[in-house]
Amino acid sequence: MGNIIGALTSIGIAIGPPLIYADQAWSIIKKQDSTGFSRDVCAIILIANIARCVFWLGNRFELALLFQSIFLCLSMLVLLFILLKYRKSDVDTEESSRRPFHFWDWTSFGQYVEFLAGLIVILCVLYLIFGGHETFIDILGFIALGIESQLPTPQAFSNFRRRSCYGLRISTLAGWLGGDIFKTCYFFFKKSPKQFIICGLITISIDLVIVAQMSIYGTPRPESAIEGDDESSFSEERQGLTDLTPDRERERDLEREGADGVEEGRR
């Protein structure tokens, strides 16, 4: 019985976190608007879990946690593609312009993939050079799990800046908090490397900050998103009025000439 429970727990650890974002992705597709969900969340998860996979090469922790990292990377690539597809281009442009090289605010999905591929190559080369040193493995583990512990931080800053939790699903937040508590308890019982336990506790504390924001700010639509929609509608209307084909222009001129002829006949 104990083995069955342990196996189910490991399966939950491996596939649970990626499934948290399924509802978030469906909500974005349904609204056709990714406003409110920070793309930096995808950056943190992807970078941290790629580093965690390399960390596993030097410190063979549970396979369930390794598969969790792999599934999270795959799910984040899908979510990132959806975020870019339904991105409002006029939202947060001022903030993104201040980023060096427009980091993680690129226009095409391929640019993100190229960055991640380069990161994988760099980490693998470093592991081949320093993988035999325990200090390097420990530092890599703290970097990987330290980055992952900051997962909710971009969302917390985004909520604070907009004074709204618009775009963040309650199911996603509940999944964050519940999943992080469950994972941290799992780390304790499985006696996982200390990096997992420390960073798990940090993540839970940031989750609680977002829970407080949700209760204080609620989920009203931020003004920036409303203005973006208004500008988009105005642009479409203006384009509809000005973008006339030559055939349509000729038809309009003939109609005017016909109307002028009728008016002259009446006179």
PDB file of C-alpha atoms in Angstrom:
ATOM      1  CA  MET A   1       0.000   0.000   0.000  1.00  0.00           C
ATOM      2  CA  GLY A   2       2.835   2.333   0.900  1.00  0.00           C
ATOM      3  CA  ASN A   3       4.492   1.698  -2.451  1.00  0.00           C
ATOM      4  CA  ILE A   4       1.269   2.536  -4.292  1.00  0.00           C
ATOM      5  CA  ILE A   5       0.880   5.814  -2.397  1.00  0.00           C
ATOM      6  CA  GLY A   6       4.511   6.658  -3.059  1.00  0.00           C
ATOM      7  CA  ALA A   7       4.111   5.948  -6.764  1.00  0.00           C
ATOM      8  CA  LEU A   8       0.959   8.080  -6.994  1.00  0.00           C
ATOM      9  CA  THR A   9       2.715  10.893  -5.143  1.00  0.00           C
ATOM     10  CA  SER A  10       5.630  10.774  -7.561  1.00  0.00           C
ATOM     11  CA  ILE A  11       3.260  10.835 -10.540  1.00  0.00           C
ATOM     12  CA  GLY A  12       1.452  13.820  -9.042  1.00  0.00           C
ATOM     13  CA  ILE A  13       4.748  15.630  -8.517  1.00  0.00           C
ATOM     14  CA  ALA A  14       5.774  14.967 -12.127  1.00  0.00           C
ATOM     15  CA  ILE A  15       2.590  15.952 -13.972  1.00  0.00           C
ATOM     16  CA  GLY A  16       0.743  18.166 -11.477  1.00  0.00           C
ATOM     17  CA  PRO A  17       2.622  21.474 -11.947  1.00  0.00           C
ATOM     18  CA  PRO A  18       2.398  21.465 -15.768  1.00  0.00           C
ATOM     19  CA  LEU A  19      -1.360  20.855 -15.594  1.00  0.00           C
ATOM     20  CA  ILE A  20      -1.794  23.974 -13.438  1.00  0.00           C
ATOM     21  CA  TYR A  21      -1.287  26.136 -16.523  1.00  0.00           C
ATOM     22  CA  ALA A  22      -3.809  24.331 -18.720  1.00  0.00           C
ATOM     23  CA  ASP A  23      -6.707  26.394 -17.370  1.00  0.00           C
ATOM     24  CA  GLN A  24      -4.666  29.593 -17.727  1.00  0.00           C
ATOM     25  CA  ALA A  25      -3.916  28.783 -21.365  1.00  0.00           C
ATOM     26  CA  TRP A  26      -7.570  27.966 -22.093  1.00  0.00           C
ATOM     27  CA  SER A  27      -8.676  31.251 -20.526  1.00  0.00           C
ATOM     28  CA  ILE A  28      -6.271  33.227 -22.738  1.00  0.00           C
ATOM     29  CA  ILE A  29      -7.420  31.413 -25.875  1.00  0.00           C
ATOM     30  CA  LYS A  30     -11.072  31.979 -25.000  1.00  0.00           C
ATOM     31  CA  LYS A  31     -10.581  35.720 -24.382  1.00  0.00           C
ATOM     32  CA  GLN A  32      -7.997  36.052 -27.162  1.00  0.00           C
ATOM     33  CA  ASP A  33      -6.116  38.333 -24.795  1.00  0.00           C
ATOM     34  CA  SER A  34      -3.017  37.505 -22.741  1.00  0.00           C
ATOM     35  CA  THR A  35      -3.087  40.778 -20.799  1.00  0.00           C
ATOM     36  CA  GLY A  36      -2.421  40.298 -17.101  1.00  0.00           C
ATOM     37  CA  PHE A  37      -0.325  37.134 -17.214  1.00  0.00           C
ATOM     38  CA  SER A  38       3.388  37.909 -17.115  1.00  0.00           C
ATOM     39  CA  ARG A  39       5.559  36.277 -19.760  1.00  0.00           C
ATOM     40  CA  ASP A  40       8.393  36.472 -17.241  1.00  0.00           C
ATOM     41  CA  VAL A  41       6.735  33.567 -15.433  1.00  0.00           C
ATOM     42  CA  CYS A  42       7.556  31.438 -18.477  1.00  0.00           C
ATOM     43  CA  ALA A  43      11.122  32.767 -18.462  1.00  0.00           C
ATOM     44  CA  ILE A  44      11.675  31.815 -14.836  1.00  0.00           C
ATOM     45  CA  ILE A  45      10.215  28.330 -15.225  1.00  0.00           C
ATOM     46  CA  LEU A  46      12.107  27.563 -18.432  1.00  0.00           C
ATOM     47  CA  ILE A  47      15.501  28.861 -17.284  1.00  0.00           C
ATOM     48  CA  ALA A  48      15.207  27.319 -13.819  1.00  0.00           C
ATOM     49  CA  ASN A  49      14.129  23.896 -15.037  1.00  0.00           C
ATOM     50  CA  ILE A  50      16.725  23.726 -17.786  1.00  0.00           C
ATOM     51  CA  ALA A  51      19.355  24.445 -15.119  1.00  0.00           C
ATOM     52  CA  ARG A  52      17.706  21.895 -12.816  1.00  0.00           C
ATOM     53  CA  CYS A  53      18.044  19.184 -15.475  1.00  0.00           C
ATOM     54  CA  VAL A  54      21.784  19.879 -15.675  1.00  0.00           C
ATOM     55  CA  PHE A  55      21.911  19.912 -11.857  1.00  0.00           C
ATOM     56  CA  TRP A  56      20.435  16.399 -11.908  1.00  0.00           C
ATOM     57  CA  LEU A  57      23.456  15.169 -13.876  1.00  0.00           C
ATOM     58  CA  GLY A  58      25.671  16.001 -10.899  1.00  0.00           C
ATOM     59  CA  ASN A  59      23.222  15.271  -8.081  1.00  0.00           C
ATOM     60  CA  ARG A  60      20.828  12.455  -8.930  1.00  0.00           C
ATOM     61  CA  PHE A  61      17.700  13.502  -7.057  1.00  0.00           C
ATOM     62  CA  GLU A  62      14.314  11.807  -7.573  1.00  0.00           C
ATOM     63  CA  LEU A  63      13.350  10.953 -11.147  1.00  0.00           C
ATOM     64  CA  ALA A  64       9.893  12.409 -10.493  1.00  0.00           C
ATOM     65  CA  LEU A  65      11.472  15.852 -10.072  1.00  0.00           C
ATOM     66  CA  LEU A  66      13.488  15.421 -13.260  1.00  0.00           C
ATOM     67  CA  PHE A  67      10.381  14.486 -15.252  1.00  0.00           C
ATOM     68  CA  GLN A  68       8.581  17.416 -13.641  1.00  0.00           C
ATOM     69  CA  SER A  69      11.237  19.754 -15.048  1.00  0.00           C
ATOM     70  CA  ILE A  70      10.946  18.232 -18.525  1.00  0.00           C
ATOM     71  CA  PHE A  71       7.135  18.453 -18.562  1.00  0.00           C
ATOM     72  CA  LEU A  72       7.243  22.015 -17.222  1.00  0.00           C
ATOM     73  CA  CYS A  73       9.593  23.092 -20.000  1.00  0.00           C
ATOM     74  CA  LEU A  74       7.292  21.615 -22.642  1.00  0.00           C
ATOM     75  CA  SER A  75       4.155  23.155 -21.136  1.00  0.00           C
ATOM     76  CA  MET A  76       5.835  26.573 -20.813  1.00  0.00           C
ATOM     77  CA  LEU A  77       6.826  26.562 -24.464  1.00  0.00           C
ATOM     78  CA  VAL A  78       3.185  25.966 -25.393  1.00  0.00           C
ATOM     79  CA  LEU A  79       1.969  28.661 -22.991  1.00  0.00           C
ATOM     80  CA  LEU A  80       4.585  31.125 -24.254  1.00  0.00           C
ATOM     81  CA  PHE A  81       3.423  30.548 -27.827  1.00  0.00           C
ATOM     82  CA  ILE A  82      -0.164  31.280 -26.759  1.00  0.00           C
ATOM     83  CA  LEU A  83       0.885  34.406 -24.847  1.00  0.00           C
ATOM     84  CA  LEU A  84       2.680  35.778 -27.893  1.00  0.00           C
ATOM     85  CA  LYS A  85      -0.189  34.944 -30.233  1.00  0.00           C
ATOM     86  CA  TYR A  86      -2.743  36.859 -28.152  1.00  0.00           C
ATOM     87  CA  ARG A  87      -0.416  39.599 -26.962  1.00  0.00           C
ATOM     88  CA  LYS A  88      -1.630  43.199 -26.953  1.00  0.00           C
ATOM     89  CA  SER A  89       1.264  45.027 -28.604  1.00  0.00           C
ATOM     90  CA  ASP A  90       0.440  48.391 -27.039  1.00  0.00           C
ATOM     91  CA  VAL A  91       0.530  47.141 -23.446  1.00  0.00           C
ATOM     92  CA  ASP A  92       3.693  47.434 -21.330  1.00  0.00           C
ATOM     93  CA  THR A  93       5.769  48.817 -24.225  1.00  0.00           C
ATOM     94  CA  GLU A  94       7.373  51.454 -22.011  1.00  0.00           C
ATOM     95  CA  GLU A  95       8.499  48.860 -19.477  1.00  0.00           C
ATOM     96  CA  SER A  96       9.861  46.472 -22.099  1.00  0.00           C
ATOM     97  CA  SER A  97      11.824  49.259 -23.825  1.00  0.00           C
ATOM     98  CA  ARG A  98      13.922  49.638 -20.676  1.00  0.00           C
ATOM     99  CA  ARG A  99      15.124  46.033 -20.803  1.00  0.00           C
ATOM    100  CA  PRO A 100      18.641  45.392 -22.100  1.00  0.00           C
ATOM    101  CA  PHE A 101      18.366  44.001 -25.639  1.00  0.00           C
ATOM    102  CA  HIS A 102      14.579  43.828 -25.037  1.00  0.00           C
ATOM    103  CA  PHE A 103      15.242  40.641 -23.086  1.00  0.00           C
ATOM    104  CA  TRP A 104      12.255  38.278 -23.060  1.00  0.00           C
ATOM    105  CA  ASP A 105      10.174  40.805 -24.956  1.00  0.00           C
ATOM    106  CA  TRP A 106      11.043  39.666 -28.440  1.00  0.00           C
ATOM    107  CA  THR A 107       8.518  39.622 -31.241  1.00  0.00           C
ATOM    108  CA  SER A 108       8.804  36.065 -32.552  1.00  0.00           C
ATOM    109  CA  PHE A 109       8.609  32.699 -30.828  1.00  0.00           C
ATOM    110  CA  GLY A 110      11.762  31.605 -32.646  1.00  0.00           C
ATOM    111  CA  GLN A 111      13.858  34.195 -30.802  1.00  0.00           C
ATOM    112  CA  TYR A 112      12.865  32.672 -27.474  1.00  0.00           C
ATOM    113  CA  VAL A 113      13.737  29.187 -28.711  1.00  0.00           C
ATOM    114  CA  GLU A 114      17.139  30.396 -29.927  1.00  0.00           C
ATOM    115  CA  PHE A 115      17.910  31.905 -26.514  1.00  0.00           C
ATOM    116  CA  LEU A 116      16.907  28.720 -24.696  1.00  0.00           C
ATOM    117  CA  ALA A 117      18.965  26.579 -27.085  1.00  0.00           C
ATOM    118  CA  GLY A 118      21.987  28.781 -26.419  1.00  0.00           C
ATOM    119  CA  LEU A 119      21.413  28.486 -22.671  1.00  0.00           C
ATOM    120  CA  ILE A 120      21.331  24.681 -22.903  1.00  0.00           C
ATOM    121  CA  VAL A 121      24.613  24.635 -24.836  1.00  0.00           C
ATOM    122  CA  ILE A 122      26.331  26.948 -22.325  1.00  0.00           C
ATOM    123  CA  LEU A 123      25.183  24.943 -19.295  1.00  0.00           C
ATOM    124  CA  CYS A 124      26.231  21.653 -20.886  1.00  0.00           C
ATOM    125  CA  VAL A 125      29.682  23.026 -21.713  1.00  0.00           C
ATOM    126  CA  LEU A 126      30.092  24.308 -18.142  1.00  0.00           C
ATOM    127  CA  TYR A 127      29.048  20.924 -16.798  1.00  0.00           C
ATOM    128  CA  LEU A 128      31.580  19.134 -19.001  1.00  0.00           C
ATOM    129  CA  ILE A 129      34.310  21.435 -17.676  1.00  0.00           C
ATOM    130  CA  PHE A 130      33.358  21.739 -13.986  1.00  0.00           C
ATOM    131  CA  GLY A 131      30.978  18.809 -13.460  1.00  0.00           C
ATOM    132  CA  GLY A 132      33.536  16.914 -11.408  1.00  0.00           C
ATOM    133  CA  HIS A 133      33.613  19.622  -8.727  1.00  0.00           C
ATOM    134  CA  GLU A 134      30.989  19.336  -5.989  1.00  0.00           C
ATOM    135  CA  THR A 135      31.085  23.088  -5.373  1.00  0.00           C
ATOM    136  CA  PHE A 136      30.013  23.784  -8.954  1.00  0.00           C
ATOM    137  CA  ILE A 137      27.118  21.325  -8.667  1.00  0.00           C
ATOM    138  CA  ASP A 138      25.952  22.918  -5.395  1.00  0.00           C
ATOM    139  CA  ILE A 139      26.129  26.416  -6.874  1.00  0.00           C
ATOM    140  CA  LEU A 140      24.251  25.283  -9.980  1.00  0.00           C
ATOM    141  CA  GLY A 141      21.561  23.760  -7.765  1.00  0.00           C
ATOM    142  CA  PHE A 142      21.139  26.954  -5.764  1.00  0.00           C
ATOM    143  CA  ILE A 143      20.969  29.006  -8.960  1.00  0.00           C
ATOM    144  CA  ALA A 144      18.390  26.692 -10.540  1.00  0.00           C
ATOM    145  CA  LEU A 145      16.178  26.431  -7.471  1.00  0.00           C
ATOM    146  CA  GLY A 146      16.792  30.056  -6.511  1.00  0.00           C
ATOM    147  CA  ILE A 147      15.477  31.212  -9.876  1.00  0.00           C
ATOM    148  CA  GLU A 148      12.506  28.872  -9.588  1.00  0.00           C
ATOM    149  CA  SER A 149      11.695  30.216  -6.122  1.00  0.00           C
ATOM    150  CA  GLN A 150      11.131  33.626  -7.733  1.00  0.00           C
ATOM    151  CA  LEU A 151       8.449  32.222 -10.033  1.00  0.00           C
ATOM    152  CA  PRO A 152       5.574  34.297  -8.572  1.00  0.00           C
ATOM    153  CA  THR A 153       7.655  37.492  -8.284  1.00  0.00           C
ATOM    154  CA  PRO A 154       7.005  38.936 -11.801  1.00  0.00           C
ATOM    155  CA  GLN A 155       3.287  38.317 -11.352  1.00  0.00           C
ATOM    156  CA  ALA A 156       3.365  40.044  -7.951  1.00  0.00           C
ATOM    157  CA  PHE A 157       5.104  43.103  -9.452  1.00  0.00           C
ATOM    158  CA  SER A 158       2.693  43.139 -12.389  1.00  0.00           C
ATOM    159  CA  ASN A 159      -0.279  43.057 -10.017  1.00  0.00           C
ATOM    160  CA  PHE A 160       1.212  45.837  -7.892  1.00  0.00           C
ATOM    161  CA  ARG A 161       1.957  48.065 -10.891  1.00  0.00           C
ATOM    162  CA  ARG A 162      -1.565  47.724 -12.318  1.00  0.00           C
ATOM    163  CA  ARG A 163      -3.328  47.551  -8.938  1.00  0.00           C
ATOM    164  CA  SER A 164      -5.231  44.600 -10.345  1.00  0.00           C
ATOM    165  CA  CYS A 165      -4.943  40.824 -10.657  1.00  0.00           C
ATOM    166  CA  TYR A 166      -6.770  40.881 -14.002  1.00  0.00           C
ATOM    167  CA  GLY A 167      -5.762  37.971 -16.233  1.00  0.00           C
ATOM    168  CA  LEU A 168      -4.542  35.744 -13.399  1.00  0.00           C
ATOM    169  CA  ARG A 169      -6.843  32.784 -12.900  1.00  0.00           C
ATOM    170  CA  ILE A 170      -7.734  31.880  -9.335  1.00  0.00           C
ATOM    171  CA  SER A 171      -7.192  28.258 -10.333  1.00  0.00           C
ATOM    172  CA  THR A 172      -3.623  29.116 -11.355  1.00  0.00           C
ATOM    173  CA  LEU A 173      -2.957  30.891  -8.064  1.00  0.00           C
ATOM    174  CA  ALA A 174      -4.471  28.020  -6.084  1.00  0.00           C
ATOM    175  CA  GLY A 175      -2.332  25.617  -8.084  1.00  0.00           C
ATOM    176  CA  TRP A 176       0.771  27.647  -7.288  1.00  0.00           C
ATOM    177  CA  LEU A 177       0.141  27.766  -3.558  1.00  0.00           C
ATOM    178  CA  GLY A 178      -1.170  24.230  -3.171  1.00  0.00           C
ATOM    179  CA  GLY A 179       1.481  22.796  -5.455  1.00  0.00           C
ATOM    180  CA  ASP A 180       4.332  24.590  -3.700  1.00  0.00           C
ATOM    181  CA  ILE A 181       3.150  23.458  -0.279  1.00  0.00           C
ATOM    182  CA  PHE A 182       2.806  19.899  -1.539  1.00  0.00           C
ATOM    183  CA  LYS A 183       6.224  19.971  -3.223  1.00  0.00           C
ATOM    184  CA  THR A 184       7.961  21.382  -0.155  1.00  0.00           C
ATOM    185  CA  CYS A 185       6.457  18.685   2.057  1.00  0.00           C
ATOM    186  CA  TYR A 186       7.557  16.122  -0.531  1.00  0.00           C
ATOM    187  CA  PHE A 187      11.095  17.512  -0.376  1.00  0.00           C
ATOM    188  CA  PHE A 188      11.125  17.138   3.409  1.00  0.00           C
ATOM    189  CA  PHE A 189       9.880  13.548   3.421  1.00  0.00           C
ATOM    190  CA  LYS A 190      12.091  12.446   0.525  1.00  0.00           C
ATOM    191  CA  LYS A 191      15.111  14.218   2.033  1.00  0.00           C
ATOM    192  CA  SER A 192      15.764  16.001  -1.235  1.00  0.00           C
ATOM    193  CA  PRO A 193      18.836  18.242  -1.584  1.00  0.00           C
ATOM    194  CA  LYS A 194      18.698  21.284   0.693  1.00  0.00           C
ATOM    195  CA  GLN A 195      18.331  23.603  -2.304  1.00  0.00           C
ATOM    196  CA  PHE A 196      14.824  22.249  -2.941  1.00  0.00           C
ATOM    197  CA  ILE A 197      13.641  22.792   0.634  1.00  0.00           C
ATOM    198  CA  ILE A 198      15.003  26.333   1.052  1.00  0.00           C
ATOM    199  CA  CYS A 199      13.687  27.550  -2.279  1.00  0.00           C
ATOM    200  CA  GLY A 200      10.318  25.859  -1.706  1.00  0.00           C
ATOM    201  CA  LEU A 201       9.800  27.869   1.480  1.00  0.00           C
ATOM    202  CA  ILE A 202      10.708  31.101  -0.317  1.00  0.00           C
ATOM    203  CA  THR A 203       8.220  30.375  -3.098  1.00  0.00           C
ATOM    204  CA  ILE A 204       5.387  29.731  -0.639  1.00  0.00           C
ATOM    205  CA  SER A 205       5.975  33.119   0.996  1.00  0.00           C
ATOM    206  CA  ILE A 206       5.700  34.901  -2.374  1.00  0.00           C
ATOM    207  CA  ASP A 207       2.558  32.911  -3.211  1.00  0.00           C
ATOM    208  CA  LEU A 208       0.987  34.261  -0.034  1.00  0.00           C
ATOM    209  CA  VAL A 209       1.803  37.818  -1.137  1.00  0.00           C
ATOM    210  CA  ILE A 210      -0.162  37.258  -4.364  1.00  0.00           C
ATOM    211  CA  VAL A 211      -3.049  35.758  -2.395  1.00  0.00           C
ATOM    212  CA  ALA A 212      -3.123  39.000  -0.387  1.00  0.00           C
ATOM    213  CA  GLN A 213      -3.057  41.027  -3.626  1.00  0.00           C
ATOM    214  CA  MET A 214      -5.961  39.019  -4.997  1.00  0.00           C
ATOM    215  CA  SER A 215      -8.033  39.810  -1.922  1.00  0.00           C
ATOM    216  CA  ILE A 216      -7.063  43.507  -1.921  1.00  0.00           C
ATOM    217  CA  TYR A 217      -7.024  44.415  -5.634  1.00  0.00           C
ATOM    218  CA  GLY A 218      -9.513  41.920  -7.056  1.00  0.00           C
ATOM    219  CA  THR A 219      -9.563  41.360 -10.830  1.00  0.00           C
ATOM    220  CA  PRO A 220     -10.851  44.588 -12.456  1.00  0.00           C
ATOM    221  CA  ARG A 221      -9.738  45.200 -16.031  1.00  0.00           C
ATOM    222  CA  PRO A 222      -6.747  47.598 -15.939  1.00  0.00           C
ATOM    223  CA  GLU A 223      -6.990  50.934 -17.746  1.00  0.00           C
ATOM    224  CA  SER A 224      -4.049  50.099 -20.030  1.00  0.00           C
ATOM    225  CA  ALA A 225      -5.883  47.088 -21.437  1.00  0.00           C
ATOM    226  CA  ILE A 226      -9.101  49.083 -21.927  1.00  0.00           C
ATOM    227  CA  GLU A 227      -7.237  51.876 -23.725  1.00  0.00           C
ATOM    228  CA  GLY A 228      -5.509  49.282 -25.895  1.00  0.00           C
ATOM    229  CA  ASP A 229      -8.857  47.806 -26.939  1.00  0.00           C
ATOM    230  CA  ASP A 230     -10.268  51.266 -27.697  1.00  0.00           C
ATOM    231  CA  GLU A 231      -7.253  52.209 -29.804  1.00  0.00           C
ATOM    232  CA  SER A 232      -7.446  48.893 -31.656  1.00  0.00           C
ATOM    233  CA  SER A 233     -11.142  49.399 -32.428  1.00  0.00           C
ATOM    234  CA  PHE A 234     -10.506  52.967 -33.601  1.00  0.00           C
ATOM    235  CA  SER A 235      -7.679  51.791 -35.840  1.00  0.00           C
ATOM    236  CA  GLU A 236      -9.878  49.104 -37.394  1.00  0.00           C
ATOM    237  CA  GLU A 237     -12.690  51.585 -38.025  1.00  0.00           C
ATOM    238  CA  ARG A 238     -10.299  54.109 -39.535  1.00  0.00           C
ATOM    239  CA  GLN A 239      -8.797  51.433 -41.774  1.00  0.00           C
ATOM    240  CA  GLY A 240     -12.268  50.378 -42.891  1.00  0.00           C
ATOM    241  CA  LEU A 241     -13.053  53.966 -43.938  1.00  0.00           C
ATOM    242  CA  THR A 242      -9.794  54.689 -45.747  1.00  0.00           C
ATOM    243  CA  ASP A 243      -8.720  51.355 -47.190  1.00  0.00           C
ATOM    244  CA  LEU A 244     -10.835  51.384 -50.370  1.00  0.00           C
ATOM    245  CA  THR A 245      -9.929  49.301 -53.401  1.00  0.00           C
ATOM    246  CA  PRO A 246      -9.739  50.989 -56.854  1.00  0.00           C
ATOM    247  CA  ASP A 247     -12.913  49.181 -57.955  1.00  0.00           C
ATOM    248  CA  ARG A 248     -14.772  50.473 -54.953  1.00  0.00           C
ATOM    249  CA  GLU A 249     -13.513  53.992 -55.611  1.00  0.00           C
ATOM    250  CA  ARG A 250     -14.768  53.844 -59.214  1.00  0.00           C
ATOM    251  CA  GLU A 251     -18.171  52.592 -58.052  1.00  0.00           C
ATOM    252  CA  ARG A 252     -18.352  55.445 -55.587  1.00  0.00           C
ATOM    253  CA  ASP A 253     -17.468  57.994 -58.306  1.00  0.00           C
ATOM    254  CA  LEU A 254     -20.137  56.569 -60.656  1.00  0.00           C
ATOM    255  CA  GLU A 255     -22.721  56.780 -57.901  1.00  0.00           C
ATOM    256  CA  ARG A 256     -21.826  60.411 -57.326  1.00  0.00           C
ATOM    257  CA  GLU A 257     -21.989  61.190 -61.076  1.00  0.00           C
ATOM    258  CA  GLY A 258     -25.383  59.507 -61.295  1.00  0.00           C
ATOM    259  CA  ALA A 259     -26.664  61.504 -58.366  1.00  0.00           C
ATOM    260  CA  ASP A 260     -25.390  64.736 -59.938  1.00  0.00           C
ATOM    261  CA  GLY A 261     -27.132  63.858 -63.241  1.00  0.00           C
ATOM    262  CA  VAL A 262     -30.452  63.285 -61.486  1.00  0.00           C
ATOM    263  CA  GLU A 263     -30.104  66.572 -59.666  1.00  0.00           C
ATOM    264  CA  GLU A 264     -29.400  68.462 -62.923  1.00  0.00           C
ATOM    265  CA  GLY A 265     -32.417  66.794 -64.616  1.00  0.00           C
ATOM    266  CA  ARG A 266     -34.669  68.013 -61.820  1.00  0.00           C
ATOM    267  CA  ARG A 267     -33.380  71.512 -62.311  1.00  0.00           C
TER     268      ARG A 267
END
